[in-house]
PDB file of C-alpha atoms in Angstrom:
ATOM      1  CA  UNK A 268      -9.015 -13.615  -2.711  1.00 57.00           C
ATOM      2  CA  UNK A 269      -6.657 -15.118  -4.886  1.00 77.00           C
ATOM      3  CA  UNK A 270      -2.920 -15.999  -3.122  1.00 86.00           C
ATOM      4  CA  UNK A 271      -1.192 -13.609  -5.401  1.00 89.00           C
ATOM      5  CA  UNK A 272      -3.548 -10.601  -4.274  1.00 90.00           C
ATOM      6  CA  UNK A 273      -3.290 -12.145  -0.387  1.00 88.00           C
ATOM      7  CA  UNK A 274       0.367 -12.049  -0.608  1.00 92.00           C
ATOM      8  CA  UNK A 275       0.562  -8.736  -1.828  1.00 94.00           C
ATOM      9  CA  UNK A 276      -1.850  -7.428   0.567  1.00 92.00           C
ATOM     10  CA  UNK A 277      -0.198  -9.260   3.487  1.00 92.00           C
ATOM     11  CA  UNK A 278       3.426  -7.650   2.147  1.00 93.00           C
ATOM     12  CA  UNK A 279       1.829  -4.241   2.127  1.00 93.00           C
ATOM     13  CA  UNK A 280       0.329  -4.751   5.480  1.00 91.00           C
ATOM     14  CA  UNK A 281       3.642  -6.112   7.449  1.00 90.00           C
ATOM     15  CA  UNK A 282       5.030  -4.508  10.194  1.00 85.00           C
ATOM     16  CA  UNK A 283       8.514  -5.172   9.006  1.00 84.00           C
ATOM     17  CA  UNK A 284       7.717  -3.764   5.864  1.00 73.00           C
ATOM     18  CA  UNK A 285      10.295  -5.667   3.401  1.00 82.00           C
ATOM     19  CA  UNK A 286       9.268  -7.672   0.047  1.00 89.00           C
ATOM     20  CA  UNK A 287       8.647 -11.192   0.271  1.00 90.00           C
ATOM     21  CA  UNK A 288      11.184 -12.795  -2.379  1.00 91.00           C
ATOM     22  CA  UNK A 289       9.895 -13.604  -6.010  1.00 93.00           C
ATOM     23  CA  UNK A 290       6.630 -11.052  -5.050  1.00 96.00           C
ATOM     24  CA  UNK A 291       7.330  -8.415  -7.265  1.00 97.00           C
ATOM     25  CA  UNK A 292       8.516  -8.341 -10.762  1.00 97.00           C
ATOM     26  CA  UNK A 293      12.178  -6.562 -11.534  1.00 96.00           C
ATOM     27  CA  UNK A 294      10.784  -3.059 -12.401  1.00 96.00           C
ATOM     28  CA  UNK A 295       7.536  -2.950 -10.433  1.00 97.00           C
ATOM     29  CA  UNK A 296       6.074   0.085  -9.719  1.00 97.00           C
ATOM     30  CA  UNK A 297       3.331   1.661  -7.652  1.00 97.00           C
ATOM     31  CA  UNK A 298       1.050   4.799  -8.278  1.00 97.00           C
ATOM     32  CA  UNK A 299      -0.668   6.666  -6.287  1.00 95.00           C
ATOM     33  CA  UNK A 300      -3.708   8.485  -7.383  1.00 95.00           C
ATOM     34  CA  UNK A 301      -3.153  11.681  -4.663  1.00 91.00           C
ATOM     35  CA  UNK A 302       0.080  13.010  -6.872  1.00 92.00           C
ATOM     36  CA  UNK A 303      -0.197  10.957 -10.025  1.00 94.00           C
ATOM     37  CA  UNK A 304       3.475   9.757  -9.451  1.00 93.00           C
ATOM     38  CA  UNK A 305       4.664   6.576 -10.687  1.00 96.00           C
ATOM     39  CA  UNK A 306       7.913   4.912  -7.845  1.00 95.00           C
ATOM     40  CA  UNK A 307       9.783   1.853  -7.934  1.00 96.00           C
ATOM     41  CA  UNK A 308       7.432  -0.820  -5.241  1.00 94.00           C
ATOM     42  CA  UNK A 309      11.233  -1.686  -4.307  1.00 94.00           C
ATOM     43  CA  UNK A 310      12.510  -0.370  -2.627  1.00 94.00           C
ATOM     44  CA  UNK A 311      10.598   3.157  -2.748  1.00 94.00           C
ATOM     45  CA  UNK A 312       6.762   1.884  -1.506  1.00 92.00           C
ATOM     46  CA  UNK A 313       8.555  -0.210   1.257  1.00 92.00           C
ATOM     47  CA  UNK A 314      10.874   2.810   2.480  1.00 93.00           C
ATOM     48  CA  UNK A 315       7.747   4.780   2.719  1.00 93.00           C
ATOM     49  CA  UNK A 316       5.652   2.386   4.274  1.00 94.00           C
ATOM     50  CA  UNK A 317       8.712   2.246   7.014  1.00 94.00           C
ATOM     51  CA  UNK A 318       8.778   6.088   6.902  1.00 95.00           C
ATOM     52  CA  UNK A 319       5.305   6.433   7.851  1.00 96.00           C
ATOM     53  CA  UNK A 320       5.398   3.153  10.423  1.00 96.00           C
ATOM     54  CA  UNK A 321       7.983   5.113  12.161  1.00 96.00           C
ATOM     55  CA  UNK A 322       5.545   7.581  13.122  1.00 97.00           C
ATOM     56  CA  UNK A 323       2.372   5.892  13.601  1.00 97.00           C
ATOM     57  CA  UNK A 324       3.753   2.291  14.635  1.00 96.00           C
ATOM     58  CA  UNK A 325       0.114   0.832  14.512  1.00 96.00           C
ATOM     59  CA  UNK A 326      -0.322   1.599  11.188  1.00 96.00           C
ATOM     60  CA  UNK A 327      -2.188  -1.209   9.113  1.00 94.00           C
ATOM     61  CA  UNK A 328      -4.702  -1.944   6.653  1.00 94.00           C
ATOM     62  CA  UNK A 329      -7.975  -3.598   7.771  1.00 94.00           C
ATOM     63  CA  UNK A 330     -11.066  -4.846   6.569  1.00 95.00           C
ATOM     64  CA  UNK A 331      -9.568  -6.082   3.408  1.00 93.00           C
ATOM     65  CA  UNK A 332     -11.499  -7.747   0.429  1.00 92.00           C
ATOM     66  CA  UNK A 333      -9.382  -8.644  -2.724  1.00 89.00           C
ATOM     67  CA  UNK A 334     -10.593 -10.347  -5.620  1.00 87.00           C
ATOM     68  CA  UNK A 335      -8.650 -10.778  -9.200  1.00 88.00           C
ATOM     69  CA  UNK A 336      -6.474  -7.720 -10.097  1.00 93.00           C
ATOM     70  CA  UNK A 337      -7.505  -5.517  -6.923  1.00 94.00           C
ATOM     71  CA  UNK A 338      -7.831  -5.037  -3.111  1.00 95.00           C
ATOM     72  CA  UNK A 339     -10.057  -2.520  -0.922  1.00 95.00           C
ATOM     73  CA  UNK A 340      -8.505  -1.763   2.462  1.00 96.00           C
ATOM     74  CA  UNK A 341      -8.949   0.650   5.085  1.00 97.00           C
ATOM     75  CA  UNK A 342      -5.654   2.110   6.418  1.00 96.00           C
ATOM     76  CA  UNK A 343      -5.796   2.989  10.089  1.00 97.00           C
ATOM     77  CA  UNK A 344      -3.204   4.323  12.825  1.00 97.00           C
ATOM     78  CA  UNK A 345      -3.061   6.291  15.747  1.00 98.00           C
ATOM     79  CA  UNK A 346      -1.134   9.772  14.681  1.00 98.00           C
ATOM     80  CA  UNK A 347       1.253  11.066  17.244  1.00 97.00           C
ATOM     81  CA  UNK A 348      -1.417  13.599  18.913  1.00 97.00           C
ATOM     82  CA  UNK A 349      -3.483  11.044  19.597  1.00 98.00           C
ATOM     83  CA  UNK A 350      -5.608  10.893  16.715  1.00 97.00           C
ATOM     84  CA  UNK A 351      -6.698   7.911  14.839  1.00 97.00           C
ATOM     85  CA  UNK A 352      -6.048   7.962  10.894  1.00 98.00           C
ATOM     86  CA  UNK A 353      -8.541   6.079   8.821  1.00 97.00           C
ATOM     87  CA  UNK A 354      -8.984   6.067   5.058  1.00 97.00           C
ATOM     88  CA  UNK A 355     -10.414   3.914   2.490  1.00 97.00           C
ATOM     89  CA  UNK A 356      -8.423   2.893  -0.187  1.00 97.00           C
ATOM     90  CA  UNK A 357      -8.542   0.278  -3.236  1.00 97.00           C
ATOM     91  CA  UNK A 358      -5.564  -0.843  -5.523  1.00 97.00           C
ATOM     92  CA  UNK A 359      -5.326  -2.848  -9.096  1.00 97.00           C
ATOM     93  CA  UNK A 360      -2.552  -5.253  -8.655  1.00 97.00           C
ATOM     94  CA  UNK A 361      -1.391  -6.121 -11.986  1.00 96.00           C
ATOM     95  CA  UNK A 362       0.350  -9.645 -12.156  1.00 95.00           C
ATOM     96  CA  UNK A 363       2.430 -11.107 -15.093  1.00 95.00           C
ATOM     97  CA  UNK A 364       3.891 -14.379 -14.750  1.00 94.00           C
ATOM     98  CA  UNK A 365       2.881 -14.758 -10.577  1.00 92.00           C
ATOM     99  CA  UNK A 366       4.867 -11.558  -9.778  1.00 95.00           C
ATOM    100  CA  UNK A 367       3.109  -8.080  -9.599  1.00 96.00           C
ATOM    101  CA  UNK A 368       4.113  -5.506 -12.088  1.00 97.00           C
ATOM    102  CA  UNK A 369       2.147  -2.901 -10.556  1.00 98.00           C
ATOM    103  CA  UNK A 370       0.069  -0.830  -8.111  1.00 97.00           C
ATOM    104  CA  UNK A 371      -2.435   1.467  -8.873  1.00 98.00           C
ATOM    105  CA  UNK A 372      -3.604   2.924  -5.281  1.00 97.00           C
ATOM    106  CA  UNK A 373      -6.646   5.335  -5.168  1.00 97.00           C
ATOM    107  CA  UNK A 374      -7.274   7.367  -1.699  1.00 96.00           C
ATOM    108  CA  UNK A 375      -8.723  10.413  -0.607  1.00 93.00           C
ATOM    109  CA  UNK A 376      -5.937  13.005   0.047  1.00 90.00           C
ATOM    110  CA  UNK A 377      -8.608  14.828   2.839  1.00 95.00           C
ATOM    111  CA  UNK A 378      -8.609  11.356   4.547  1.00 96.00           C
ATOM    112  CA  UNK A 379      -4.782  11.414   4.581  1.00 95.00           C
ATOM    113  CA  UNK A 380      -4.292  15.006   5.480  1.00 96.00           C
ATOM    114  CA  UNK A 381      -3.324  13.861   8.627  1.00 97.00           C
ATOM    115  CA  UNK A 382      -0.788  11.272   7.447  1.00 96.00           C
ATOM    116  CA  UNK A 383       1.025  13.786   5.480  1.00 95.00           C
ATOM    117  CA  UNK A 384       1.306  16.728   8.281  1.00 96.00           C
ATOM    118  CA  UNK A 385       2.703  14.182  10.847  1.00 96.00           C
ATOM    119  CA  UNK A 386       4.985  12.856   8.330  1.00 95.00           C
ATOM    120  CA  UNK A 387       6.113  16.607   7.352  1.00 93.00           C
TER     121      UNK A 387
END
C-alpha cells in the first residue's frame, strides 16, 4: 500500500473522524455507488462518518488491502439491537499532486440495509 492510499484509509477509518491536514485536495469529493451521488469528502463524508459512529461507536473498516488508486475494506459495527454490520466495500482514490481528489466507493446496499434503518 502506497502512504497516500494508507493515509486515506487510516483518515476514513479514525474514530475521531476529522481530515488529516494537506490529505485532501480543495474540492474533493466522494461517491458512492448505492445512490450515485457525488458530496464534498469535507466536510460532508466526515459528518457522515460521525453521524453513523454516533450510533454504532465500533464502527471501522478491517481487513484492508490498498494498492495504487484503490482500497478493499470490510466495514463492521455492532448496530444498536445487537447486531453486527459487515459489508465489503472497495474505493478508487484518485490523487493529483499527493492530495486525493476523489472517492469512488462501491458497496452492497443489502449489506448496509442495516446501517441505513438504524441511522433513520
Amino acid at each position: 500500500m502506497s502512504d497516500i492510499e494508507r493515509r486515506i484509509v487510516a483518515a476514513l477509518a479514525d474514530p475521531s473522524s476529522e481530515p488529516p491536514e494537506g490529505l485532501f485536495a480543495p474540492g474533493a469529493i466522494t461517491w458512492h455507488s448505492f445512490d450515485e451521488v457525488e458530496a464534498p469528502t469535507v466536510p460532508d463524508t466526515f459528518a457522515t462518518l460521525r453521524a453513523i459512529r454516533a450510533v454504532v461507536p465500533d464502527f471501522t473498516m478491517t481487513d484492508v488491502r490498498a494498492g495504487d488508486g484503490y482500497a478493499q475494506y470490510v466495514v463492521t459495527g455492532t448496530l444498536p439491537d445487537g447486531s453486527t454490520l459487515r459489508a465489503a466495500a472497495a474505493a478508487v482514490l484518485h490523487v493529483e499532486d499527493g492530495r486525493c481528489t476523489r472517492i469512488e466507493e462501491y458497496v452492497d446496499t443489502g449489506q448496509l440495509a442495516p446501517l441505513f434503518a438504524a441511522l433513520a
